[in-house]
Short mmCIF file of C-alpha atoms in Angstrom, two decimals:
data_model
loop_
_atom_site.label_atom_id
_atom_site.label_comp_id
_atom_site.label_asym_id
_atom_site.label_seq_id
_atom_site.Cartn_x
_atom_site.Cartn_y
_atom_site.Cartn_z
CA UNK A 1 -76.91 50.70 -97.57
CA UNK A 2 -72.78 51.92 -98.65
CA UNK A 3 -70.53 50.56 -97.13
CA UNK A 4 -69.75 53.75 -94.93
CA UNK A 5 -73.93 53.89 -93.69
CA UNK A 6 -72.58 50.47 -92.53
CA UNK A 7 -69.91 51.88 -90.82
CA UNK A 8 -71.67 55.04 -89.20
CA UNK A 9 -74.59 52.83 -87.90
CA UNK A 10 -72.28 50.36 -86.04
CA UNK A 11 -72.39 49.65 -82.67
CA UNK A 12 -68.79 49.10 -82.54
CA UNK A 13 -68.11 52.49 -84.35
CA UNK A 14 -70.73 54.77 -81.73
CA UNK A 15 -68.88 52.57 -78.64
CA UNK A 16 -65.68 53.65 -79.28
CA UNK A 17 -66.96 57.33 -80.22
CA UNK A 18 -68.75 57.17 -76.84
CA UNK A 19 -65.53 56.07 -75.32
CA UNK A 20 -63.68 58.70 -77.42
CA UNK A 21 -66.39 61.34 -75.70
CA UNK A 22 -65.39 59.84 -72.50
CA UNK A 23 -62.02 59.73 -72.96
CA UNK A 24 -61.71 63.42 -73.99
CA UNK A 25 -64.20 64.56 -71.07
CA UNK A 26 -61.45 62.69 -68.47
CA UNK A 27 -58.73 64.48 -70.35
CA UNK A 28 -59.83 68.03 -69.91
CA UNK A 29 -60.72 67.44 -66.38
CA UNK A 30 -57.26 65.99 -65.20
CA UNK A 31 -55.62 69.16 -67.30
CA UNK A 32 -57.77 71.46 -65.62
CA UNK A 33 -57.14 70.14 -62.06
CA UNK A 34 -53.28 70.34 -63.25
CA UNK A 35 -53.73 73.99 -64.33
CA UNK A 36 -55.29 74.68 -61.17
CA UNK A 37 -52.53 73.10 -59.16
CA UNK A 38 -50.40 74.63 -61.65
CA UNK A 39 -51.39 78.13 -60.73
CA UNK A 40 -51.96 77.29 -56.74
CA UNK A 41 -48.36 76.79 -56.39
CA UNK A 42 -47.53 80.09 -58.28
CA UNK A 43 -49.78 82.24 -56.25
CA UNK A 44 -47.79 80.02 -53.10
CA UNK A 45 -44.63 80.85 -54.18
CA UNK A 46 -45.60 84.62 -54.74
CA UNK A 47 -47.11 85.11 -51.64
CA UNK A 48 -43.53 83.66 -49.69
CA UNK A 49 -41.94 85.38 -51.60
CA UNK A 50 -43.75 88.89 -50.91
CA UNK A 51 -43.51 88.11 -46.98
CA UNK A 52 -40.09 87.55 -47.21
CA UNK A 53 -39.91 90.90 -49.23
CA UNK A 54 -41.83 92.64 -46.76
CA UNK A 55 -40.42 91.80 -43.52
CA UNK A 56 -37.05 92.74 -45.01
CA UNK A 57 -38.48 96.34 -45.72
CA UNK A 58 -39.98 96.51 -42.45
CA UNK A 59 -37.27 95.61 -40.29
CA UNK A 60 -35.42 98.70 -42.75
CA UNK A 61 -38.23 100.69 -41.80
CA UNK A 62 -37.96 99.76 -37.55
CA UNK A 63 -34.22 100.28 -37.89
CA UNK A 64 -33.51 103.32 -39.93
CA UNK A 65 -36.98 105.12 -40.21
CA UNK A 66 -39.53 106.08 -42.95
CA UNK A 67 -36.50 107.94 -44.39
CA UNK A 68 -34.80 104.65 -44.93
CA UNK A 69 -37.58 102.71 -46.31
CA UNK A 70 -38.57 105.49 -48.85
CA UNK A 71 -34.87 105.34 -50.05
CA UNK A 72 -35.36 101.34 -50.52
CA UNK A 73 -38.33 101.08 -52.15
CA UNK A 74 -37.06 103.69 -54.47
CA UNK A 75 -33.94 101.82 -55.28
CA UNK A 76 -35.56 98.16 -55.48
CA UNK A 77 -38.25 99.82 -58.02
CA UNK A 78 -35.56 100.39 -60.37
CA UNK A 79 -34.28 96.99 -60.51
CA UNK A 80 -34.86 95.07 -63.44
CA UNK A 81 -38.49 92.80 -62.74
CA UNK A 82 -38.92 95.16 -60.12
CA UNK A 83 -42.06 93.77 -57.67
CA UNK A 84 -44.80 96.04 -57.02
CA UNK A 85 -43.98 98.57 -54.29
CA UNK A 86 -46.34 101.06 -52.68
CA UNK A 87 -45.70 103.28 -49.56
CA UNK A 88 -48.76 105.83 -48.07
CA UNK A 89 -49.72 107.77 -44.92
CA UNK A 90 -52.38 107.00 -43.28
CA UNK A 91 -55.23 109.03 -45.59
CA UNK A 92 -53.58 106.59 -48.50
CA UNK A 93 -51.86 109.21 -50.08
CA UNK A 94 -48.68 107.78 -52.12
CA UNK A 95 -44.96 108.38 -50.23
CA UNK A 96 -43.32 106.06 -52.37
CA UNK A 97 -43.60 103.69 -55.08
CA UNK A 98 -44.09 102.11 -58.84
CA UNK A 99 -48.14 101.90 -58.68
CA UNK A 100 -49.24 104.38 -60.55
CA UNK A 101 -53.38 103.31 -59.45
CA UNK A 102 -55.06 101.06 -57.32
CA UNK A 103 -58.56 100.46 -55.59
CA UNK A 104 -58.96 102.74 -52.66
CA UNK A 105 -60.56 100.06 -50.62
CA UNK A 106 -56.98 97.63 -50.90
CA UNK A 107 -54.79 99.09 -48.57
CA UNK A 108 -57.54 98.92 -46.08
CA UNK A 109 -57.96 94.86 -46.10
CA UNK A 110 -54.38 93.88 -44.81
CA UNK A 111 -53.13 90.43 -45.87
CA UNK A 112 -53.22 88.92 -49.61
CA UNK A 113 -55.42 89.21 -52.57
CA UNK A 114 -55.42 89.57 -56.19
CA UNK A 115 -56.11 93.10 -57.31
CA UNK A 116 -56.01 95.22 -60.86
CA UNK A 117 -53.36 97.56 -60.83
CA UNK A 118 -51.61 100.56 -63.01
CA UNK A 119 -47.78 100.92 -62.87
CA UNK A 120 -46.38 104.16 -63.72
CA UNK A 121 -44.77 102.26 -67.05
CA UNK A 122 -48.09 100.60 -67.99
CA UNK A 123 -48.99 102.87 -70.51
CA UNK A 124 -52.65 103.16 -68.98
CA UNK A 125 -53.42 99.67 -69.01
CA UNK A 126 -54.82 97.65 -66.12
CA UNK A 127 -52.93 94.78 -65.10
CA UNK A 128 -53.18 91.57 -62.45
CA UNK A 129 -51.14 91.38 -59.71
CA UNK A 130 -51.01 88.93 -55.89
CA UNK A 131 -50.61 91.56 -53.41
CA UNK A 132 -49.67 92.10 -50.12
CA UNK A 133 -50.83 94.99 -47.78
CA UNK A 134 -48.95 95.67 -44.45
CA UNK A 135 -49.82 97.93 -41.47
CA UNK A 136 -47.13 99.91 -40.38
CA UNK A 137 -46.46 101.98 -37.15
CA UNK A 138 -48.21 105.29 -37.54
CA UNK A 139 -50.82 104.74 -39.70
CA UNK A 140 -48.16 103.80 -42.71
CA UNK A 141 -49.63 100.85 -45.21
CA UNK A 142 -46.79 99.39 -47.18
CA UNK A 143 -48.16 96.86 -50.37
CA UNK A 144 -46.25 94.56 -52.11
CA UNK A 145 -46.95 92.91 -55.00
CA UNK A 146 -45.89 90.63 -57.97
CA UNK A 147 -47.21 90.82 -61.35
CA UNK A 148 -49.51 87.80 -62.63
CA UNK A 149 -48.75 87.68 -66.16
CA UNK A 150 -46.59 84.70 -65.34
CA UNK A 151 -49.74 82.62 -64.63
CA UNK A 152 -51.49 83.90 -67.37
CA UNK A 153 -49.02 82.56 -69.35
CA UNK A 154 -49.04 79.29 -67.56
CA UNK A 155 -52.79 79.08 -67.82
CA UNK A 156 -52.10 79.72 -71.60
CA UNK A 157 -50.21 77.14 -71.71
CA UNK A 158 -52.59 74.80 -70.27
CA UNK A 159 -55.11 75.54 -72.28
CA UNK A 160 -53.16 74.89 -75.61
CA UNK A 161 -52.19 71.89 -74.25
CA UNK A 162 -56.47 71.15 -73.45
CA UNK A 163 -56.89 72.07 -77.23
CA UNK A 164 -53.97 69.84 -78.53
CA UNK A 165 -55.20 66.70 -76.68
CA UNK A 166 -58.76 67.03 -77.17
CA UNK A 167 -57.66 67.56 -81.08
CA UNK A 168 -55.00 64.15 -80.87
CA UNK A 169 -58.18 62.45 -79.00
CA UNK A 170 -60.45 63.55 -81.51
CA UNK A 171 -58.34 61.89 -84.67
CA UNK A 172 -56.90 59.22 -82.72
CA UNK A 173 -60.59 58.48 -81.58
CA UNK A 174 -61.78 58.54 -85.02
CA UNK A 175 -59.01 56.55 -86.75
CA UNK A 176 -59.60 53.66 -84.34
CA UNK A 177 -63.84 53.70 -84.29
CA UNK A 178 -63.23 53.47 -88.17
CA UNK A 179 -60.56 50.54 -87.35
CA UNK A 180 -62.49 48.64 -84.86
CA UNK A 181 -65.91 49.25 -86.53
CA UNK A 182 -63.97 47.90 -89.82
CA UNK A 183 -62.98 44.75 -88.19
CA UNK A 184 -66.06 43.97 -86.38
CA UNK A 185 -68.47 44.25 -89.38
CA UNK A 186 -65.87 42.42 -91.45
CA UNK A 187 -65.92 39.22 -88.77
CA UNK A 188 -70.16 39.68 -88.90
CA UNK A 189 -70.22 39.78 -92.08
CA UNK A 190 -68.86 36.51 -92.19
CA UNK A 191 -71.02 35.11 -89.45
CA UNK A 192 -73.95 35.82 -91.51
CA UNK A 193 -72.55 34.66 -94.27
CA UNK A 194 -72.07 31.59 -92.92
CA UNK A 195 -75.54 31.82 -91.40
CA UNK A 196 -77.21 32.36 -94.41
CA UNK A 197 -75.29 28.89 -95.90
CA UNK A 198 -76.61 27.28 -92.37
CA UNK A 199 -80.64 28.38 -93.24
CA UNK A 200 -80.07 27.11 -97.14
CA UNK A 201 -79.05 23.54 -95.72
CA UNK A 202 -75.96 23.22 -95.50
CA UNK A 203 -75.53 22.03 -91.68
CA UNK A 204 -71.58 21.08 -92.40
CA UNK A 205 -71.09 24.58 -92.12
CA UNK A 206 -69.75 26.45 -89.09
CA UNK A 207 -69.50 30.15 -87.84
CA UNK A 208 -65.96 31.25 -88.51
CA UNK A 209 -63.73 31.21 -85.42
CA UNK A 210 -60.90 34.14 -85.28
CA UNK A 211 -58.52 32.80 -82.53
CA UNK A 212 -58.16 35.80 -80.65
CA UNK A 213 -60.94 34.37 -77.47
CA UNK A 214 -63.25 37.28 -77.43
CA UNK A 215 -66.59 38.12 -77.57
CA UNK A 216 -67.38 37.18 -80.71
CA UNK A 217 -65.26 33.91 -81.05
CA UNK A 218 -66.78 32.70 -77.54
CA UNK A 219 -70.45 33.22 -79.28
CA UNK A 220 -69.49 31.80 -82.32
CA UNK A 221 -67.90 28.76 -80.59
CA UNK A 222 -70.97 28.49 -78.78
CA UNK A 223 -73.65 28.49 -81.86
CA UNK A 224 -70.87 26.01 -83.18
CA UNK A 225 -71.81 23.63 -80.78
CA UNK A 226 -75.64 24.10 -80.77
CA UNK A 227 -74.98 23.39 -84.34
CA UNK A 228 -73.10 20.00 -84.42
CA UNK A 229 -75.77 18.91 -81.73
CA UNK A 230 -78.65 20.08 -84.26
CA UNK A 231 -76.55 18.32 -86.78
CA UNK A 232 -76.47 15.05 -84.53
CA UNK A 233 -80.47 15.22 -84.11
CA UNK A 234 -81.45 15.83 -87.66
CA UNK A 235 -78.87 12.43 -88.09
CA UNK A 236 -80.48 10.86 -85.78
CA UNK A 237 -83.66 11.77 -87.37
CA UNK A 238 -82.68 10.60 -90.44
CA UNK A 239 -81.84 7.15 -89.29
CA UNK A 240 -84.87 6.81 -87.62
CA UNK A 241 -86.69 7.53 -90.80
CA UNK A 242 -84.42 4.87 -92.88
CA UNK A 243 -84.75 2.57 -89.92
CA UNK A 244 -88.70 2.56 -89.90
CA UNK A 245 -88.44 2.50 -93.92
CA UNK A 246 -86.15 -0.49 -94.17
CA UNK A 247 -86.41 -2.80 -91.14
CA UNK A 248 -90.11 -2.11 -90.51
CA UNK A 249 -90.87 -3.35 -93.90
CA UNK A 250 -90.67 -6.85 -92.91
CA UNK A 251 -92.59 -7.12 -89.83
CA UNK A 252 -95.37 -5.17 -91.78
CA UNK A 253 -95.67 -7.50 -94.63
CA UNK A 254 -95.69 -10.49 -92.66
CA UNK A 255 -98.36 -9.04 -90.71
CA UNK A 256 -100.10 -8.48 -93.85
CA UNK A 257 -99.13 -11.68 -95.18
CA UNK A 258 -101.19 -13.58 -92.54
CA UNK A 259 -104.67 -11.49 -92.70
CA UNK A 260 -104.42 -11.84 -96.40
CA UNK A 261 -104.02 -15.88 -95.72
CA UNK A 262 -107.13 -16.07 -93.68
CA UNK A 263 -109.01 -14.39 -96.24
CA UNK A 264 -107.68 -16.27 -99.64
CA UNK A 265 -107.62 -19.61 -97.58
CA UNK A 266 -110.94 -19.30 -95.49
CA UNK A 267 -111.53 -22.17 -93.39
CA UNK A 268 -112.98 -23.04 -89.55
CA UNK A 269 -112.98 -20.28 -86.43
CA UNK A 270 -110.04 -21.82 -84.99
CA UNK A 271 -108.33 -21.15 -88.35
CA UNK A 272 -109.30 -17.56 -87.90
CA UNK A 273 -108.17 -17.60 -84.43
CA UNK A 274 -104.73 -18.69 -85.01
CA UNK A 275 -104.30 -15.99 -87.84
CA UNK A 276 -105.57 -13.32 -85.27
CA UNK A 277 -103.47 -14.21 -82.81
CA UNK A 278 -100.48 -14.59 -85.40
CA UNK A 279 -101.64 -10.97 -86.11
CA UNK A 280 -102.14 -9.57 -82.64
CA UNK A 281 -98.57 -11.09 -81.91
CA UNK A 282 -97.02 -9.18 -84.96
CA UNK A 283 -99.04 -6.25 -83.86
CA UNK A 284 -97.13 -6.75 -80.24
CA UNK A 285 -93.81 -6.62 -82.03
CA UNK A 286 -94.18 -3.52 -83.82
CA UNK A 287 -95.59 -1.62 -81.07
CA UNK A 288 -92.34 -2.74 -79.00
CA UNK A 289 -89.89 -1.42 -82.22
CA UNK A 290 -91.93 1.65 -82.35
CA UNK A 291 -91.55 2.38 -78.29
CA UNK A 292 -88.14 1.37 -78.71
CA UNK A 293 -87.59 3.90 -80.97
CA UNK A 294 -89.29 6.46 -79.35
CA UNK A 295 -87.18 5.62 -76.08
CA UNK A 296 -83.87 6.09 -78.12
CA UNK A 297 -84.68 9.26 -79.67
CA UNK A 298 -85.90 11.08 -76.57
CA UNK A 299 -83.01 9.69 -74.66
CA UNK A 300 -80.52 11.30 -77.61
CA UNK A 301 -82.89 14.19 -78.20
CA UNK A 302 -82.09 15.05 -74.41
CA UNK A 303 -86.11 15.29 -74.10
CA UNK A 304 -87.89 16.09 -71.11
CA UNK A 305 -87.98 12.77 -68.96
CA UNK A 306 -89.30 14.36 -65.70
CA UNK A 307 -87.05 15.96 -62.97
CA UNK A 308 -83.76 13.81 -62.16
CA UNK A 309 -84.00 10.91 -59.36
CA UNK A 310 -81.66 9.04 -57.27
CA UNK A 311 -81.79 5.49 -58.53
CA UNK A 312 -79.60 2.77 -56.40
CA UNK A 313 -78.28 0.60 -59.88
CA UNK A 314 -77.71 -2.13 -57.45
CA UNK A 315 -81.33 -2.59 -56.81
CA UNK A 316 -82.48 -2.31 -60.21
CA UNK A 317 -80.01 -4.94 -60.58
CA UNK A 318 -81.83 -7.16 -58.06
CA UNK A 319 -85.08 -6.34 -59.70
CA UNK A 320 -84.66 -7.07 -63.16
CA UNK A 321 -82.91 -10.38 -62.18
CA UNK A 322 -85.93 -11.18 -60.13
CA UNK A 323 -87.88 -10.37 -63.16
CA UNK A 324 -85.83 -12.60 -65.48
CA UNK A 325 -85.39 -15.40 -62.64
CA UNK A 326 -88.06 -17.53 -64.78
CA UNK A 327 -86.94 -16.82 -68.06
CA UNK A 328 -83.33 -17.78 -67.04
CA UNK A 329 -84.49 -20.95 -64.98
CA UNK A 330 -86.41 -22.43 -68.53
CA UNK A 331 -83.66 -21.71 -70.75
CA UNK A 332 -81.46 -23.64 -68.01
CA UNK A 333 -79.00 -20.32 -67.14
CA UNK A 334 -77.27 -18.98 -63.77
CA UNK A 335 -78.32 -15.89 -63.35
CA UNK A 336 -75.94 -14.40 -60.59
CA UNK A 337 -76.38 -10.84 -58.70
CA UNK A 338 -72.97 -8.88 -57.08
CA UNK A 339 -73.80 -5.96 -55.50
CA UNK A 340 -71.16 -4.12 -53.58
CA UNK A 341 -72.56 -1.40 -51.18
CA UNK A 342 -75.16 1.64 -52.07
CA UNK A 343 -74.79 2.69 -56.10
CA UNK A 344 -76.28 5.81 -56.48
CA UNK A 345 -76.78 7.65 -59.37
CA UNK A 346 -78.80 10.60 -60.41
CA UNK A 347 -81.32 10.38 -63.38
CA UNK A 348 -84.40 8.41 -64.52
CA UNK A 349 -85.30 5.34 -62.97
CA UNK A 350 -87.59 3.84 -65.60
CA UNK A 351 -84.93 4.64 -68.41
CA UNK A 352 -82.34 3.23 -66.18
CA UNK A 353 -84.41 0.01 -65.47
CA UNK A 354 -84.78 -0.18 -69.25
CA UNK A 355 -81.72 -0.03 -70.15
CA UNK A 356 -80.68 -2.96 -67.67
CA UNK A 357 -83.36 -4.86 -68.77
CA UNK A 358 -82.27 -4.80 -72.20
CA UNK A 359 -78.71 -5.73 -71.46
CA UNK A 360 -79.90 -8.74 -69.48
CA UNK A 361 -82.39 -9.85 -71.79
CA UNK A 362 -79.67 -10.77 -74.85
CA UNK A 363 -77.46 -11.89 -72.30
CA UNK A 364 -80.27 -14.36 -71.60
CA UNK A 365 -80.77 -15.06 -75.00
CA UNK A 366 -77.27 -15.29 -76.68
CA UNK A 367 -75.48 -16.70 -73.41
CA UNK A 368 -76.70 -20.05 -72.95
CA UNK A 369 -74.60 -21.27 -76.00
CA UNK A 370 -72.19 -22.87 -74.30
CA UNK A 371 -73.64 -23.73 -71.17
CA UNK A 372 -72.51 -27.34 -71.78
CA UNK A 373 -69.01 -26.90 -72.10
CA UNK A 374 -66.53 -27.83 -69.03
CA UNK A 375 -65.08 -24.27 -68.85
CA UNK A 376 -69.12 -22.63 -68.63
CA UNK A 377 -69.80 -25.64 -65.88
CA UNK A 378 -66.74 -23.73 -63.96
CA UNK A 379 -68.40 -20.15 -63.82
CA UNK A 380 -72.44 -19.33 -63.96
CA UNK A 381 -73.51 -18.50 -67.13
CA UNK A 382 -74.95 -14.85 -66.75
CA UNK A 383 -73.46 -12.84 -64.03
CA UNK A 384 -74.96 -9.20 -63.00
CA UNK A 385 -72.15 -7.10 -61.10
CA UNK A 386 -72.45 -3.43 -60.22
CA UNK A 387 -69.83 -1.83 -58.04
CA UNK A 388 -68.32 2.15 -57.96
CA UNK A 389 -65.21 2.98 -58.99
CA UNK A 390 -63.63 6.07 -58.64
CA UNK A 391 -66.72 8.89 -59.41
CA UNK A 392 -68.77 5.86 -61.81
CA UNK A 393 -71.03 3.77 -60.95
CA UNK A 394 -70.31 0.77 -63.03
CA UNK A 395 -72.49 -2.08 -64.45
CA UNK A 396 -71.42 -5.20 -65.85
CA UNK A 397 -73.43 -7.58 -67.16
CA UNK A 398 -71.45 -10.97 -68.53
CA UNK A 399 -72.30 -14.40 -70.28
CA UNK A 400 -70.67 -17.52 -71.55
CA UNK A 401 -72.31 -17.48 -75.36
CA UNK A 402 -70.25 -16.75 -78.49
CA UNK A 403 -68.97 -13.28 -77.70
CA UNK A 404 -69.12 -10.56 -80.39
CA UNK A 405 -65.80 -9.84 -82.79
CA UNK A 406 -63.82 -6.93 -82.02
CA UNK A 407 -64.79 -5.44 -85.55
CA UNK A 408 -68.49 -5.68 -84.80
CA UNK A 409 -68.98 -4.12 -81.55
CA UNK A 410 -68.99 -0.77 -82.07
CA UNK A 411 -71.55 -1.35 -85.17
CA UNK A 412 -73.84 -3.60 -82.51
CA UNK A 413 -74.63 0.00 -80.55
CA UNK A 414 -76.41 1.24 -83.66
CA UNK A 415 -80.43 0.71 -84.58
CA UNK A 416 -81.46 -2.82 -85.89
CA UNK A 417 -78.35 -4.14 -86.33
CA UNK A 418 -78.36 -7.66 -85.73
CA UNK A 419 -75.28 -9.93 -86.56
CA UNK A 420 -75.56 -13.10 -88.73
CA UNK A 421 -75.81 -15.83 -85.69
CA UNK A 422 -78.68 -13.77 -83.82
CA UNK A 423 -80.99 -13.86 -87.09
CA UNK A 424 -82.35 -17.37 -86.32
CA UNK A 425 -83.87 -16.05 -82.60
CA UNK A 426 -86.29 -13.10 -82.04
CA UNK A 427 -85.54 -10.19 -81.54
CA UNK A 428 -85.20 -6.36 -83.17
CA UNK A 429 -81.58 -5.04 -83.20
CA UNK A 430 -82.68 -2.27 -80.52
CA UNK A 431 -81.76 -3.38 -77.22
CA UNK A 432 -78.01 -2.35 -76.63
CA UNK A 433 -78.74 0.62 -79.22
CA UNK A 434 -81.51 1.55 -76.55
CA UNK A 435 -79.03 1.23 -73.70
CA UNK A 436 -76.14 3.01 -74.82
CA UNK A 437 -78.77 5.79 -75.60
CA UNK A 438 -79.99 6.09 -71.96
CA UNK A 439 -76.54 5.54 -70.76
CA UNK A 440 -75.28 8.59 -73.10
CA UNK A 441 -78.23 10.64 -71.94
CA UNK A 442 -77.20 10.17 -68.40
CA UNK A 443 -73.53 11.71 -69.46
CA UNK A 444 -72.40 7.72 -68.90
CA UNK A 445 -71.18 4.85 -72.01
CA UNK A 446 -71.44 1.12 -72.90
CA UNK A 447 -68.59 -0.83 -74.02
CA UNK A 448 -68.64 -3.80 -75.18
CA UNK A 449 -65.71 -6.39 -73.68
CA UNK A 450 -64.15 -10.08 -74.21
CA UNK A 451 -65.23 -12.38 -71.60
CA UNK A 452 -63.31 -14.82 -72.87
CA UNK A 453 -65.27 -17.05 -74.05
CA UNK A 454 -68.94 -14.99 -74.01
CA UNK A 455 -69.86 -10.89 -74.01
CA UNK A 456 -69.16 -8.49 -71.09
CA UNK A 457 -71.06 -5.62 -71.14
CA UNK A 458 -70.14 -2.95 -69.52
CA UNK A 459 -72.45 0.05 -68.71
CA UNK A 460 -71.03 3.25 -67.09
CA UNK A 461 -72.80 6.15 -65.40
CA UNK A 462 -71.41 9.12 -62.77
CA UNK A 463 -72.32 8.46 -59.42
CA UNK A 464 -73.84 10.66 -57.24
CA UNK A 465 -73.92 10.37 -53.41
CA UNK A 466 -76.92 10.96 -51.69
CA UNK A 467 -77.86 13.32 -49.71
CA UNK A 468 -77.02 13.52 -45.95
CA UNK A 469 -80.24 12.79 -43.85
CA UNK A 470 -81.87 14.80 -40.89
CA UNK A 471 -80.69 13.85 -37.48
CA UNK A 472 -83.42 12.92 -36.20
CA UNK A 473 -84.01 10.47 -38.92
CA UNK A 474 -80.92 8.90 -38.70
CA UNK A 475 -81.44 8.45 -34.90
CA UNK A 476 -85.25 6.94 -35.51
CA UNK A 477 -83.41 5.05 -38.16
CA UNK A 478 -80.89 3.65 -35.18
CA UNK A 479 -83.39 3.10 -32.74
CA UNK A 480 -85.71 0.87 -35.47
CA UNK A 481 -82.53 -1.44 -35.87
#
């Protein structure tokens, strides 16, 4: 298609041509109601100034008698832009006057009207005039009248004017459907350029942005950022992929490693056993990495993790420190609870739960450290706080162990990433990564803090107050206590 097909078939060029249309259809109706105004106040003027006329002539004719008001109409005929003047008895037969011709049925419809007329200086031609016909004593009709070639010449004038500004509407209607089409299929053109570098793989790539905050740069702005989010899952993707690649690799070869044992080695059915279970336990761990993973790409993938709940942090506090109560009692930890009031927040409880579960668990493991020192023996070793401020709901979760460097802790958050002193214990490198997806899911963080000495970890997530109950349940609920 040339580029002027282009230019004919855009939307932008038929809008403004329909708005041209429009535009030029609004025009000729506010010049026609001006005409018409125009001429209303012509024929207004005429007619005062005919009745003024007349009831001069009149009072001539009451005063001084038909004689008198033959002699005036005869003189005021003569006058240069002389009005129409006729005089007749009562079968209509002309006494005195500059009509040469008129309807017979005028002079018998007294008051105003326009009529077609022949003066006596005419030349034979039929004219338009506002008349005005007057019964006099005796029979008498006197008319009066003014010529209407002064409107026609108005309404001449009005309707070059209509031509000239449907013609300047036309061009300047034209000129700026060409402009605006132009521009518009200039900026798509570069939106689908950009599109068509978007579908070869290039994701970098972003629909161009003009400036100017209109349509166009508000839908570009918004593909931009269902773009970088696309951009962010396919990352994510990606990492999963190396993750299970590279850190899976182990697990799997040990877990090969021990079948392949049994077998070359042979030997009694406890033998067996104990490789089974060594394999069954391996098994265990890599179903736990691969739900891991599965947890922390729904949570970034924004998946579908059932409608949103109200879930009091405090008390899934209180429960996963229940949970952990025995763990933390063998491994010879305080595991302390602070709850301050009701901390609600809106979203998934078993993600939620997770995610505090996780946190707790390497506080567990990577806190007891220093559990003999005199300056751990002055405040318990793991201590669970949640308490609001402001519109958050906040979660902190603190131990006494050897802390995490400054440099490391925003490279901790990531998949499998386990720091040099954590190698020697079990564990996969997903837990905090798995938390500060949920938390990010639930438009919350995790930071990581000094505790000086040990790890504070501090999970964020917007509160949300609950709902106001019925009256009458909050009076059964007074009545119960």
């Amino acid at each position: 298609m040339t580029a002027l097909g282009k230019l004919f078939r855009a939307t932008a060029f038929r809008l403004a041509l329909a708005i041209l249309l429009l535009s030029a259809v609004g025009a000729g109706i506010v010049l026609t109601v001006i005409a018409w105004e125009v001429v209303s106040v012509v024929d207004r003027e005429i007619s005062q100034t005919i009745d003024a006329e007349a009831k001069g002539l009149i009072d001539a004719f009451n005063t001084g008698g038909l004689d008198t008001l033959r002699a005036l109409i005869e003189a005021r005929k003569r006058e240069p832009n002389a009005s129409l003047y006729l005089l007749t008895n009562p079968i209509g037969e002309p006494l005195a006057g500059n009509v040469q011709q008129i309807p017979a049925e005028v002079l018998s419809h007294p008051g105003f009207l326009p009529i077609e007329y022949r003066a006596n200086e005419s030349g034979g031609r039929d004219r338009q005039a506002l008349v005005g016909v007057y019964v006099l004593p005796y029979g008498l009709r006197l008319l009066i009248g003014h010529d209407l070639g002064d409107r026609g010449r108005i309404g001449a004038v009005m309707t070059r004017a209509l031509a000239l500004s449907l013609i300047f509407f036309a061009v300047l209607g034209a000129l700026g459907a060409l402009f605006v089409a132009r521009r518009v299929l200039q900026r798509i053109d570069d939106i689908n350029t950009s599109a068509h570098g978007i579908m070869a793989g290039d994701l970098t790539r972003r629909l161009p942005v003009s400036g100017s905050g209109d349509e166009l740069d508000r839908l570009a702005e918004g593909l931009n950022e269902m773009l970088g989010r696309i951009a962010e899952l396919m990352e994510g993707l990606r990492e999963v992929s190396d993750n299970i690649a590279h850190d899976l690799r182990t697990p799997l070869t040990r877990l090969r490693n021990h079948a392949e044992a049994a077998l070359a080695f042979g030997g009694d059915a406890a033998s067996y056993r104990l490789a089974l279970e060594k394999t069954i336990e391996e098994s265990d761990a890599l179903i736990k990495i691969f739900n891991a993973l599965l947890l922390i790409a729904r949570a970034e993938a924004g998946g579908d993790v059932g409608p949103p709940q109200l879930v009091d942090v405090g008390e899934a506090a209180r429960s996963v420190a229940e949970l952990y109560e025995p763990i933390a009692e063998e491994e010879g930890v305080a595991l302390i609870v602070r709850v301050q009031g009701p901390l609600t927040v809106r979203g998934n409880r078993e993600l939620i739960g997770q995610a505090i579960a996780n946190l707790v668990d390497n506080s567990l493991k990577y806190g007891a450290s220093n559990r003999g020192s005199a300056d751990a023996e002055a405040k318990p070793d793991v201590v669970i706080a949640a308490e609001r401020i402001g519109g958050s709901i906040v979660l902190t979760i603190a131990d006494r162990g050897p802390g995490i460097a400054p440099a490391d802790r925003a490279r901790v958050l990531d998949r499998f990433v386990r720091l040099e002193g954590s190698r020697s214990r079990p564990g996969s490198g997903l837990g905090l990564s798995l938390a500060a997806a949920v938390a990010r899911m639930h438009g919350g963080s995790v930071e990581l803090e000094d505790n000086e000495p040990g790890l504070r970890v501090r999970l964020t997530l917007p509160a949300a107050d609950p709902p106001a109950l019925p009256a009458d349940l909050v009076m059964n609920d007074r009545n119960a206590r």
